[in-house]
PDB file of C-alpha atoms in Angstrom:
ATOM      1  CA  MET A  29      41.816   9.954  14.327  1.00 41.00           C
ATOM      2  CA  LEU A  30      41.820  13.767  15.327  1.00 42.00           C
ATOM      3  CA  GLN A  31      42.640  16.287  12.637  1.00 43.00           C
ATOM      4  CA  ALA A  32      44.866  19.034  13.463  1.00 42.00           C
ATOM      5  CA  PRO A  33      43.368  22.281  14.101  1.00 43.00           C
ATOM      6  CA  ALA A  34      42.559  24.521  11.148  1.00 41.00           C
ATOM      7  CA  ALA A  35      43.836  28.013  10.479  1.00 40.00           C
ATOM      8  CA  PRO A  36      42.576  30.553  13.213  1.00 39.00           C
ATOM      9  CA  GLY A  37      39.126  31.761  12.760  1.00 39.00           C
ATOM     10  CA  LEU A  38      37.930  28.386  11.119  1.00 36.00           C
ATOM     11  CA  ARG A  39      35.936  25.858  12.711  1.00 35.00           C
ATOM     12  CA  GLU A  40      37.366  22.517  13.915  1.00 35.00           C
ATOM     13  CA  THR A  41      36.091  19.161  12.613  1.00 33.00           C
ATOM     14  CA  LEU A  42      36.390  16.070  14.513  1.00 32.00           C
ATOM     15  CA  VAL A  43      36.582  13.024  12.435  1.00 35.00           C
ATOM     16  CA  LEU A  44      35.965   9.623  14.062  1.00 32.00           C
ATOM     17  CA  ARG A  45      36.965   6.441  12.027  1.00 35.00           C
ATOM     18  CA  VAL A  46      33.728   4.139  12.087  1.00 37.00           C
ATOM     19  CA  LEU A  47      34.308   1.579   9.297  1.00 38.00           C
ATOM     20  CA  PRO A  48      36.691   1.276   6.540  1.00 39.00           C
ATOM     21  CA  GLY A  49      35.639   3.615   3.778  1.00 41.00           C
ATOM     22  CA  ALA A  50      33.397   5.497   6.023  1.00 40.00           C
ATOM     23  CA  VAL A  51      33.760   8.600   8.373  1.00 39.00           C
ATOM     24  CA  ARG A  52      31.439  10.048  10.937  1.00 41.00           C
ATOM     25  CA  THR A  53      31.697  13.726  11.274  1.00 39.00           C
ATOM     26  CA  ALA A  54      30.861  15.516  14.592  1.00 38.00           C
ATOM     27  CA  GLY A  55      28.484  18.450  14.247  1.00 40.00           C
ATOM     28  CA  ARG A  56      29.971  21.777  13.726  1.00 40.00           C
ATOM     29  CA  ALA A  57      29.693  24.392  16.472  1.00 40.00           C
ATOM     30  CA  GLY A  58      26.048  25.161  17.400  1.00 40.00           C
ATOM     31  CA  ASN A  59      24.711  21.896  15.937  1.00 40.00           C
ATOM     32  CA  PRO A  60      22.623  19.742  18.368  1.00 40.00           C
ATOM     33  CA  PRO A  61      24.554  17.353  20.363  1.00 36.00           C
ATOM     34  CA  GLY A  62      24.421  13.756  18.882  1.00 37.00           C
ATOM     35  CA  ASP A  63      23.221  14.998  15.436  1.00 39.00           C
ATOM     36  CA  LEU A  64      25.961  13.109  13.746  1.00 40.00           C
ATOM     37  CA  GLN A  65      25.672  12.242  10.163  1.00 42.00           C
ATOM     38  CA  ILE A  66      27.381   9.143   8.609  1.00 40.00           C
ATOM     39  CA  GLN A  67      29.029  10.058   5.552  1.00 44.00           C
ATOM     40  CA  LYS A  68      29.837   7.014   3.633  1.00 45.00           C
ATOM     41  CA  ARG A  69      32.229   7.117   0.504  1.00 42.00           C
ATOM     42  CA  SER A  70      31.201   5.003  -2.590  1.00 43.00           C
ATOM     43  CA  ASN A  71      33.704   3.507  -5.057  1.00 47.00           C
ATOM     44  CA  SER A  72      33.321   6.500  -7.078  1.00 50.00           C
ATOM     45  CA  GLY A  73      34.540   8.713  -4.193  1.00 50.00           C
ATOM     46  CA  GLU A  74      31.240  10.518  -3.861  1.00 56.00           C
ATOM     47  CA  GLU A  75      29.874  10.992  -0.395  1.00 58.00           C
ATOM     48  CA  SER A  76      26.339  10.091   0.685  1.00 77.00           C
ATOM     49  CA  TYR A  77      24.577  11.162   3.823  1.00 82.00           C
ATOM     50  CA  GLY A  78      23.108   8.445   6.171  1.00 86.00           C
ATOM     51  CA  CYS A  79      20.093   8.933   8.448  1.00 88.00           C
ATOM     52  CA  ASN A  80      21.304   8.341  12.017  1.00 87.00           C
ATOM     53  CA  GLN A  81      17.746   6.937  12.642  1.00 84.00           C
ATOM     54  CA  CYS A  82      17.369   4.246  10.117  1.00 89.00           C
ATOM     55  CA  GLY A  83      20.651   4.162   8.201  1.00 85.00           C
ATOM     56  CA  LYS A  84      19.061   5.075   4.862  1.00 86.00           C
ATOM     57  CA  ALA A  85      21.622   7.031   2.718  1.00 87.00           C
ATOM     58  CA  PHE A  86      21.119   9.850   0.338  1.00 82.00           C
ATOM     59  CA  ALA A  87      23.242  11.565  -2.197  1.00 84.00           C
ATOM     60  CA  TYR A  88      22.485  14.985  -1.014  1.00 81.00           C
ATOM     61  CA  LYS A  89      22.282  16.505   2.442  1.00 80.00           C
ATOM     62  CA  SER A  90      19.007  18.391   1.401  1.00 75.00           C
ATOM     63  CA  LEU A  91      17.204  14.962   0.695  1.00 78.00           C
ATOM     64  CA  LEU A  92      18.552  13.616   4.046  1.00 80.00           C
ATOM     65  CA  GLN A  93      16.801  16.670   5.712  1.00 75.00           C
ATOM     66  CA  ILE A  94      13.582  15.932   3.966  1.00 73.00           C
ATOM     67  CA  HIS A  95      13.561  12.312   4.819  1.00 78.00           C
ATOM     68  CA  LYS A  96      14.490  13.050   8.661  1.00 78.00           C
ATOM     69  CA  ARG A  97      10.790  14.599   8.789  1.00 72.00           C
ATOM     70  CA  ILE A  98       9.640  10.899   8.759  1.00 74.00           C
ATOM     71  CA  HIS A  99      11.117  10.475  12.115  1.00 82.00           C
ATOM     72  CA  THR A 100      10.541  13.916  13.586  1.00 74.00           C
ATOM     73  CA  GLY A 101       6.912  14.297  12.360  1.00 69.00           C
ATOM     74  CA  GLU A 102       7.909  17.932  11.056  1.00 67.00           C
ATOM     75  CA  LYS A 103       5.256  19.090   8.544  1.00 58.00           C
ATOM     76  CA  PHE A 104       5.950  22.276   6.446  1.00 65.00           C
ATOM     77  CA  CYS A 105       3.635  22.253   3.672  1.00 68.00           C
ATOM     78  CA  GLY A 106      -0.056  23.202   4.293  1.00 74.00           C
ATOM     79  CA  CYS A 107      -2.966  22.660   2.139  1.00 78.00           C
ATOM     80  CA  ASN A 108      -4.675  26.128   1.055  1.00 75.00           C
ATOM     81  CA  TYR A 109      -8.170  24.346   1.083  1.00 71.00           C
ATOM     82  CA  CYS A 110      -8.363  22.519   4.446  1.00 80.00           C
ATOM     83  CA  GLY A 111      -5.147  23.399   6.204  1.00 74.00           C
ATOM     84  CA  LYS A 112      -3.885  19.862   6.532  1.00 78.00           C
ATOM     85  CA  THR A 113       0.053  19.752   6.660  1.00 76.00           C
ATOM     86  CA  PHE A 114       2.312  17.506   4.957  1.00 76.00           C
ATOM     87  CA  ALA A 115       6.089  16.716   5.327  1.00 68.00           C
ATOM     88  CA  TYR A 116       6.658  16.496   1.533  1.00 69.00           C
ATOM     89  CA  LYS A 117       5.551  18.867  -1.093  1.00 75.00           C
ATOM     90  CA  SER A 118       4.550  16.051  -3.500  1.00 76.00           C
ATOM     91  CA  ASN A 119       2.173  14.711  -0.986  1.00 77.00           C
ATOM     92  CA  LEU A 120       0.582  18.128  -0.638  1.00 78.00           C
ATOM     93  CA  GLN A 121       0.282  18.447  -4.333  1.00 79.00           C
ATOM     94  CA  LEU A 122      -1.568  14.948  -4.487  1.00 81.00           C
ATOM     95  CA  HIS A 123      -3.803  15.988  -1.619  1.00 78.00           C
ATOM     96  CA  GLU A 124      -4.696  19.198  -3.176  1.00 75.00           C
ATOM     97  CA  ARG A 125      -5.960  17.527  -6.364  1.00 82.00           C
ATOM     98  CA  ILE A 126      -8.487  15.757  -4.225  1.00 79.00           C
ATOM     99  CA  ASN A 127      -9.885  19.153  -3.474  1.00 80.00           C
ATOM    100  CA  THR A 128      -9.562  20.610  -7.074  1.00 82.00           C
ATOM    101  CA  GLY A 129     -10.653  17.473  -8.922  1.00 84.00           C
ATOM    102  CA  GLU A 130      -7.500  17.713 -11.161  1.00 85.00           C
ATOM    103  CA  LYS A 131      -6.587  14.511 -12.818  1.00 88.00           C
ATOM    104  CA  PRO A 132      -3.452  15.099 -14.898  1.00 86.00           C
ATOM    105  CA  TYR A 133      -2.578  11.597 -15.928  1.00 88.00           C
ATOM    106  CA  GLY A 134      -4.878  10.201 -18.664  1.00 94.00           C
ATOM    107  CA  CYS A 135      -4.904   6.832 -20.164  1.00 94.00           C
ATOM    108  CA  ASN A 136      -4.009   6.513 -23.821  1.00 93.00           C
ATOM    109  CA  HIS A 137      -6.282   3.521 -24.349  1.00 91.00           C
ATOM    110  CA  CYS A 138      -9.604   4.629 -22.845  1.00 94.00           C
ATOM    111  CA  GLY A 139      -9.179   8.179 -21.777  1.00 92.00           C
ATOM    112  CA  LYS A 140      -9.728   7.651 -17.989  1.00 93.00           C
ATOM    113  CA  ALA A 141      -7.915  10.109 -15.759  1.00 92.00           C
ATOM    114  CA  PHE A 142      -6.028   9.748 -12.537  1.00 91.00           C
ATOM    115  CA  VAL A 143      -4.597  11.887  -9.811  1.00 85.00           C
ATOM    116  CA  CYS A 144      -1.337   9.859  -9.449  1.00 86.00           C
ATOM    117  CA  LYS A 145       0.970   8.696 -12.128  1.00 88.00           C
ATOM    118  CA  SER A 146       1.259   5.398 -10.356  1.00 87.00           C
ATOM    119  CA  ASP A 147      -2.500   4.876 -10.420  1.00 88.00           C
ATOM    120  CA  LEU A 148      -2.373   5.259 -14.211  1.00 92.00           C
ATOM    121  CA  GLN A 149       0.408   2.814 -14.461  1.00 92.00           C
ATOM    122  CA  ARG A 150      -1.478   0.242 -12.503  1.00 91.00           C
ATOM    123  CA  HIS A 151      -4.580   0.869 -14.567  1.00 93.00           C
ATOM    124  CA  ALA A 152      -2.695   0.707 -17.846  1.00 93.00           C
ATOM    125  CA  ARG A 153      -1.910  -2.894 -17.163  1.00 93.00           C
ATOM    126  CA  ILE A 154      -5.580  -3.903 -17.679  1.00 90.00           C
ATOM    127  CA  HIS A 155      -5.112  -2.957 -21.407  1.00 94.00           C
ATOM    128  CA  THR A 156      -1.666  -4.230 -21.762  1.00 94.00           C
ATOM    129  CA  GLY A 157      -2.169  -7.531 -19.628  1.00 94.00           C
ATOM    130  CA  GLU A 158       1.185  -6.956 -18.163  1.00 94.00           C
ATOM    131  CA  LYS A 159       1.638  -8.720 -14.961  1.00 94.00           C
ATOM    132  CA  PRO A 160       5.135  -8.000 -13.368  1.00 94.00           C
ATOM    133  CA  TYR A 161       4.519  -9.518 -10.075  1.00 95.00           C
ATOM    134  CA  GLU A 162       5.106 -13.055  -9.895  1.00 96.00           C
ATOM    135  CA  CYS A 163       4.967 -15.661  -7.044  1.00 96.00           C
ATOM    136  CA  ASN A 164       8.296 -17.281  -6.296  1.00 95.00           C
ATOM    137  CA  GLN A 165       6.384 -20.590  -4.967  1.00 93.00           C
ATOM    138  CA  CYS A 166       4.080 -21.239  -7.919  1.00 96.00           C
ATOM    139  CA  GLY A 167       4.823 -18.755 -10.660  1.00 95.00           C
ATOM    140  CA  LYS A 168       1.392 -17.220 -10.765  1.00 95.00           C
ATOM    141  CA  ALA A 169       1.763 -13.525 -11.895  1.00 95.00           C
ATOM    142  CA  PHE A 170      -0.287 -10.407 -11.010  1.00 94.00           C
ATOM    143  CA  ALA A 171      -0.738  -7.012 -12.125  1.00 92.00           C
ATOM    144  CA  GLN A 172      -0.406  -5.315  -8.775  1.00 91.00           C
ATOM    145  CA  ASN A 173       2.008  -6.222  -5.811  1.00 92.00           C
ATOM    146  CA  SER A 174      -0.933  -5.947  -3.405  1.00 89.00           C
ATOM    147  CA  TYR A 175      -2.660  -8.774  -5.263  1.00 91.00           C
ATOM    148  CA  LEU A 176       0.602 -10.851  -5.066  1.00 94.00           C
ATOM    149  CA  GLN A 177       1.016 -10.212  -1.393  1.00 92.00           C
ATOM    150  CA  LYS A 178      -2.531 -11.472  -0.733  1.00 91.00           C
ATOM    151  CA  HIS A 179      -1.829 -14.544  -2.897  1.00 94.00           C
ATOM    152  CA  GLU A 180       1.405 -15.339  -1.056  1.00 94.00           C
ATOM    153  CA  ARG A 181      -0.634 -15.827   2.210  1.00 93.00           C
ATOM    154  CA  SER A 182      -2.219 -18.917   0.613  1.00 92.00           C
ATOM    155  CA  HIS A 183       1.210 -20.408   0.683  1.00 95.00           C
ATOM    156  CA  SER A 184       2.520 -19.060   3.996  1.00 94.00           C
ATOM    157  CA  GLY A 185      -0.751 -19.401   5.938  1.00 94.00           C
ATOM    158  CA  GLU A 186      -0.172 -15.957   7.314  1.00 93.00           C
ATOM    159  CA  LYS A 187      -3.125 -14.320   8.873  1.00 94.00           C
ATOM    160  CA  PRO A 188      -2.248 -10.857   9.968  1.00 93.00           C
ATOM    161  CA  TYR A 189      -5.795  -9.384  10.507  1.00 94.00           C
ATOM    162  CA  GLU A 190      -7.294 -10.324  13.832  1.00 95.00           C
ATOM    163  CA  CYS A 191     -10.806  -9.553  15.190  1.00 95.00           C
ATOM    164  CA  SER A 192     -10.557  -7.398  18.423  1.00 95.00           C
ATOM    165  CA  GLN A 193     -13.749  -8.847  19.638  1.00 94.00           C
ATOM    166  CA  CYS A 194     -13.105 -12.739  19.392  1.00 96.00           C
ATOM    167  CA  GLY A 195      -9.488 -12.931  18.209  1.00 95.00           C
ATOM    168  CA  LYS A 196     -10.221 -14.848  15.060  1.00 96.00           C
ATOM    169  CA  ALA A 197      -7.569 -14.105  12.541  1.00 95.00           C
ATOM    170  CA  PHE A 198      -7.872 -13.643   8.668  1.00 94.00           C
ATOM    171  CA  ALA A 199      -5.666 -13.645   5.610  1.00 91.00           C
ATOM    172  CA  HIS A 200      -7.385 -10.508   4.122  1.00 90.00           C
ATOM    173  CA  ASN A 201      -8.579  -7.297   5.652  1.00 91.00           C
ATOM    174  CA  SER A 202     -11.874  -7.405   3.636  1.00 89.00           C
ATOM    175  CA  HIS A 203     -12.601 -10.960   5.308  1.00 92.00           C
ATOM    176  CA  LEU A 204     -11.960  -9.402   8.718  1.00 94.00           C
ATOM    177  CA  HIS A 205     -14.379  -6.486   7.933  1.00 93.00           C
ATOM    178  CA  ARG A 206     -17.132  -9.028   6.859  1.00 92.00           C
ATOM    179  CA  HIS A 207     -16.589 -11.065   9.958  1.00 94.00           C
ATOM    180  CA  GLU A 208     -16.753  -7.959  12.385  1.00 95.00           C
ATOM    181  CA  ARG A 209     -20.322  -7.351  11.201  1.00 94.00           C
ATOM    182  CA  ILE A 210     -21.345 -10.663  13.058  1.00 93.00           C
ATOM    183  CA  HIS A 211     -20.476  -8.784  16.314  1.00 96.00           C
ATOM    184  CA  THR A 212     -21.840  -5.401  15.209  1.00 95.00           C
ATOM    185  CA  GLY A 213     -25.073  -6.450  13.482  1.00 95.00           C
ATOM    186  CA  GLU A 214     -24.202  -4.048  10.602  1.00 94.00           C
ATOM    187  CA  LYS A 215     -25.873  -4.857   7.336  1.00 94.00           C
ATOM    188  CA  PRO A 216     -24.944  -2.231   4.770  1.00 93.00           C
ATOM    189  CA  TYR A 217     -26.282  -3.984   1.538  1.00 94.00           C
ATOM    190  CA  GLU A 218     -29.939  -3.468   0.997  1.00 94.00           C
ATOM    191  CA  CYS A 219     -32.287  -4.882  -1.655  1.00 94.00           C
ATOM    192  CA  SER A 220     -33.795  -2.176  -3.896  1.00 94.00           C
ATOM    193  CA  GLN A 221     -36.852  -4.284  -4.383  1.00 93.00           C
ATOM    194  CA  CYS A 222     -37.773  -5.161  -0.880  1.00 95.00           C
ATOM    195  CA  CYS A 223     -35.437  -3.366   1.317  1.00 92.00           C
ATOM    196  CA  LYS A 224     -34.103  -6.509   3.038  1.00 94.00           C
ATOM    197  CA  ALA A 225     -30.570  -6.059   4.259  1.00 95.00           C
ATOM    198  CA  PHE A 226     -27.525  -8.197   4.331  1.00 93.00           C
ATOM    199  CA  ALA A 227     -24.050  -8.176   5.915  1.00 92.00           C
ATOM    200  CA  CYS A 228     -22.210  -9.271   2.752  1.00 90.00           C
ATOM    201  CA  ASN A 229     -22.563  -7.939  -0.862  1.00 91.00           C
ATOM    202  CA  SER A 230     -22.517 -11.525  -2.168  1.00 90.00           C
ATOM    203  CA  ASN A 231     -25.556 -12.405   0.040  1.00 92.00           C
ATOM    204  CA  LEU A 232     -27.345  -9.441  -1.441  1.00 94.00           C
ATOM    205  CA  HIS A 233     -26.613 -10.778  -5.068  1.00 93.00           C
ATOM    206  CA  ARG A 234     -28.047 -14.193  -4.247  1.00 93.00           C
ATOM    207  CA  HIS A 235     -31.075 -12.669  -2.756  1.00 94.00           C
ATOM    208  CA  GLU A 236     -31.717 -10.466  -5.859  1.00 94.00           C
ATOM    209  CA  ARG A 237     -32.162 -13.616  -8.122  1.00 93.00           C
ATOM    210  CA  SER A 238     -35.448 -14.284  -6.140  1.00 93.00           C
ATOM    211  CA  HIS A 239     -36.701 -11.119  -7.665  1.00 95.00           C
ATOM    212  CA  THR A 240     -35.066 -11.250 -11.074  1.00 94.00           C
ATOM    213  CA  GLY A 241     -35.351 -14.965 -11.792  1.00 94.00           C
ATOM    214  CA  GLU A 242     -31.809 -15.298 -12.832  1.00 94.00           C
ATOM    215  CA  LYS A 243     -30.238 -18.776 -12.923  1.00 93.00           C
ATOM    216  CA  PRO A 244     -26.810 -18.643 -13.649  1.00 93.00           C
ATOM    217  CA  TYR A 245     -25.801 -22.299 -12.729  1.00 93.00           C
ATOM    218  CA  GLU A 246     -26.260 -24.824 -15.506  1.00 93.00           C
ATOM    219  CA  CYS A 247     -25.879 -28.548 -15.421  1.00 93.00           C
ATOM    220  CA  ASN A 248     -23.597 -29.626 -18.272  1.00 93.00           C
ATOM    221  CA  GLN A 249     -25.134 -33.178 -18.088  1.00 92.00           C
ATOM    222  CA  CYS A 250     -28.825 -32.315 -18.552  1.00 94.00           C
ATOM    223  CA  GLY A 251     -29.035 -28.459 -19.061  1.00 93.00           C
ATOM    224  CA  LYS A 252     -31.092 -27.935 -15.858  1.00 94.00           C
ATOM    225  CA  VAL A 253     -30.522 -24.458 -14.401  1.00 94.00           C
ATOM    226  CA  PHE A 254     -30.286 -23.083 -10.884  1.00 93.00           C
ATOM    227  CA  ALA A 255     -30.311 -19.701  -8.999  1.00 92.00           C
ATOM    228  CA  TYR A 256     -28.031 -20.881  -6.204  1.00 91.00           C
ATOM    229  CA  LYS A 257     -24.661 -22.795  -6.432  1.00 91.00           C
ATOM    230  CA  CYS A 258     -25.576 -25.101  -3.417  1.00 92.00           C
ATOM    231  CA  HIS A 259     -28.747 -26.372  -5.335  1.00 93.00           C
ATOM    232  CA  PHE A 260     -26.657 -26.739  -8.491  1.00 92.00           C
ATOM    233  CA  GLN A 261     -23.937 -28.913  -6.573  1.00 92.00           C
ATOM    234  CA  ARG A 262     -26.509 -30.958  -5.059  1.00 93.00           C
ATOM    235  CA  HIS A 263     -28.232 -31.704  -8.362  1.00 93.00           C
ATOM    236  CA  GLU A 264     -24.848 -32.520  -9.878  1.00 92.00           C
ATOM    237  CA  ARG A 265     -24.635 -35.414  -7.322  1.00 91.00           C
ATOM    238  CA  SER A 266     -27.613 -36.984  -8.807  1.00 92.00           C
ATOM    239  CA  HIS A 267     -25.781 -37.789 -11.859  1.00 91.00           C
ATOM    240  CA  THR A 268     -22.616 -39.123 -10.229  1.00 85.00           C
ATOM    241  CA  GLY A 269     -24.545 -41.101  -7.864  1.00 70.00           C
TER     242      GLY A 269
END
């Protein structure tokens, strides 16, 4: 519906009915065309401001304006150390701590300090044993959401990481990186004893046992020990026949 003109000298506002309980307000004079904000009324009668790009709603117009920088790419906050710019002041503050070395969040259990509060909260679960993220398929619980997401791929079979060289897909990013070394020939893990290099850290650890003599695999039937798992498994078959 169209509102009657206001008193002389006041701007006119066109209100378009969009949905029950919501109105769309056209920009006032001078606003860019199409910059319409959806103002949704909640049950309490309070107005919230909706993003016309993604529909996310905010209690205050100032928060909506900050959010819109995600879509526009606007960056107002610049680092005094390196000049890098950020859309949000909070992100700038986190970034600057990398330059200053400031770690204001300390663990009450072990004293380890962190740049971000969220990092401290994740770390604290090591001490508390809290595992708030639970798999809805098997009930297994995890301390971090990223661990749960990785685990869930064992149920779904999802393999989102694909090799650009051969197209082989992997469930975990770390597995893709390890695979890519087949194509590049990169061997970043070097033995400190003989300088032999390996593509995988696990292969380096196995190799190091040839220098240390470590034999971590012990047969529970006869007590014989082995340096390598494959040798241990082959030996176990001698007991089972």
